[in-house]
C-alpha positions as a LaTeX table, in Angstrom:
\begin{tabular}{lrrr}
\hline
Residue & $x$ (\AA) & $y$ (\AA) & $z$ (\AA) \\
\hline
Unk1 & 93.42 & 106.78 & 89.65 \\
Unk2 & 92.63 & 103.58 & 88.42 \\
Unk3 & 94.29 & 100.47 & 89.52 \\
Unk4 & 95.81 & 98.21 & 86.98 \\
Unk5 & 93.98 & 94.97 & 86.09 \\
Unk6 & 97.31 & 92.75 & 85.83 \\
Unk7 & 100.87 & 92.20 & 86.21 \\
Unk8 & 103.25 & 95.09 & 85.26 \\
Unk9 & 106.85 & 96.56 & 85.69 \\
Unk10 & 108.27 & 99.68 & 86.92 \\
Unk11 & 111.89 & 100.10 & 85.51 \\
Unk12 & 114.07 & 102.75 & 85.95 \\
Unk13 & 114.42 & 105.68 & 83.20 \\
Unk14 & 118.17 & 105.83 & 83.94 \\
Unk15 & 118.79 & 101.82 & 83.70 \\
Unk16 & 115.89 & 100.76 & 81.58 \\
Unk17 & 117.35 & 97.20 & 80.85 \\
Unk18 & 114.49 & 96.49 & 78.39 \\
Unk19 & 115.63 & 92.97 & 77.56 \\
Unk20 & 115.48 & 92.07 & 81.20 \\
Unk21 & 112.18 & 93.50 & 81.65 \\
Unk22 & 110.75 & 91.80 & 78.81 \\
Unk23 & 112.38 & 88.57 & 80.26 \\
Unk24 & 110.31 & 89.01 & 83.40 \\
Unk25 & 107.13 & 89.85 & 81.75 \\
Unk26 & 107.59 & 86.60 & 79.44 \\
Unk27 & 107.81 & 84.53 & 82.21 \\
Unk28 & 105.04 & 86.26 & 84.16 \\
Unk29 & 102.65 & 86.00 & 81.08 \\
Unk30 & 102.74 & 82.19 & 81.65 \\
Unk31 & 100.85 & 82.51 & 85.04 \\
Unk32 & 98.85 & 85.76 & 84.58 \\
Unk33 & 97.64 & 88.37 & 82.57 \\
Unk34 & 99.66 & 91.40 & 81.94 \\
Unk35 & 97.93 & 95.08 & 82.66 \\
Unk36 & 97.07 & 96.60 & 79.47 \\
Unk37 & 97.83 & 100.26 & 78.76 \\
Unk38 & 94.54 & 102.73 & 79.11 \\
Unk39 & 93.21 & 104.12 & 76.21 \\
Unk40 & 96.51 & 106.71 & 76.32 \\
Unk41 & 98.91 & 104.16 & 76.31 \\
Unk42 & 99.67 & 104.32 & 80.09 \\
Unk43 & 99.88 & 102.63 & 83.06 \\
Unk44 & 99.21 & 104.86 & 86.09 \\
Unk45 & 99.50 & 107.95 & 83.94 \\
Unk46 & 103.18 & 106.76 & 82.77 \\
Unk47 & 103.61 & 105.54 & 79.04 \\
Unk48 & 103.97 & 102.13 & 78.47 \\
Unk49 & 107.38 & 101.31 & 76.73 \\
Unk50 & 106.92 & 97.86 & 76.22 \\
Unk51 & 103.85 & 95.18 & 76.82 \\
Unk52 & 103.53 & 95.71 & 80.74 \\
Unk53 & 106.65 & 97.99 & 81.50 \\
Unk54 & 106.57 & 101.54 & 82.26 \\
Unk55 & 109.78 & 103.39 & 83.53 \\
Unk56 & 110.15 & 106.27 & 85.81 \\
Unk57 & 113.00 & 108.04 & 87.41 \\
Unk58 & 113.31 & 105.29 & 90.20 \\
Unk59 & 115.69 & 107.15 & 92.48 \\
Unk60 & 114.24 & 110.35 & 92.40 \\
Unk61 & 110.75 & 108.76 & 93.33 \\
Unk62 & 112.41 & 106.64 & 96.00 \\
Unk63 & 111.25 & 103.22 & 94.43 \\
Unk64 & 112.78 & 100.01 & 95.95 \\
Unk65 & 114.41 & 99.10 & 92.66 \\
Unk66 & 116.55 & 102.20 & 93.19 \\
Unk67 & 118.06 & 101.12 & 96.48 \\
Unk68 & 120.62 & 98.66 & 95.02 \\
Unk69 & 122.15 & 100.54 & 92.41 \\
Unk70 & 122.13 & 96.84 & 90.47 \\
Unk71 & 122.23 & 96.30 & 86.94 \\
Unk72 & 119.21 & 94.29 & 86.71 \\
Unk73 & 116.15 & 95.80 & 88.83 \\
Unk74 & 112.94 & 96.22 & 88.48 \\
Unk75 & 109.45 & 96.85 & 90.71 \\
Unk76 & 107.02 & 94.66 & 90.34 \\
Unk77 & 103.20 & 95.20 & 90.47 \\
Unk78 & 100.30 & 92.89 & 90.93 \\
Unk79 & 96.98 & 93.47 & 92.45 \\
Unk80 & 94.78 & 90.55 & 94.04 \\
Unk81 & 91.63 & 92.53 & 93.30 \\
Unk82 & 91.43 & 92.00 & 89.57 \\
Unk83 & 88.45 & 89.43 & 88.63 \\
Unk84 & 91.04 & 87.57 & 87.02 \\
Unk85 & 93.35 & 86.86 & 89.70 \\
Unk86 & 93.56 & 85.52 & 92.96 \\
Unk87 & 96.20 & 85.81 & 95.72 \\
Unk88 & 97.35 & 82.54 & 94.68 \\
Unk89 & 97.59 & 83.83 & 91.11 \\
Unk90 & 99.54 & 87.07 & 92.18 \\
Unk91 & 101.90 & 84.98 & 94.39 \\
Unk92 & 102.64 & 82.56 & 91.45 \\
Unk93 & 103.35 & 85.89 & 89.30 \\
Unk94 & 105.91 & 87.11 & 91.93 \\
Unk95 & 107.83 & 83.86 & 91.85 \\
Unk96 & 107.69 & 83.82 & 88.00 \\
Unk97 & 109.12 & 87.19 & 88.11 \\
Unk98 & 111.91 & 86.19 & 90.07 \\
Unk99 & 112.60 & 82.95 & 87.91 \\
Unk100 & 112.35 & 85.29 & 84.91 \\
Unk101 & 114.87 & 87.72 & 85.89 \\
Unk102 & 117.26 & 84.98 & 87.42 \\
Unk103 & 117.36 & 82.99 & 84.10 \\
Unk104 & 117.76 & 86.10 & 82.33 \\
Unk105 & 120.77 & 87.17 & 84.40 \\
Unk106 & 122.36 & 83.90 & 84.42 \\
Unk107 & 121.76 & 83.86 & 80.36 \\
Unk108 & 124.00 & 86.88 & 80.29 \\
Unk109 & 126.83 & 85.49 & 82.25 \\
Unk110 & 127.62 & 83.03 & 79.76 \\
\hline
\end{tabular}
């Protein structure tokens, strides 16, 4: 299986929250590249639903994002072995994911 080159999100098919996922991707894009789909439109054999976003049955698969049952959840994926990324860029991408997520959630509270 090919390791995706870039940052991507794995959301839950039962709770996609695509606006939330897109807000995270938008913020991450400021610091690193987003993983493109393969020739069949997939990332890790799962169809891309929006740029850098795939949805899977998270609870069934035991993914981290299914543990809390929260409204706004996702699993982030980024690999430092990309020729276009470093460990520092990967760390910055994770921080950008968190701040993008928090900014989105706070905007929904208004």
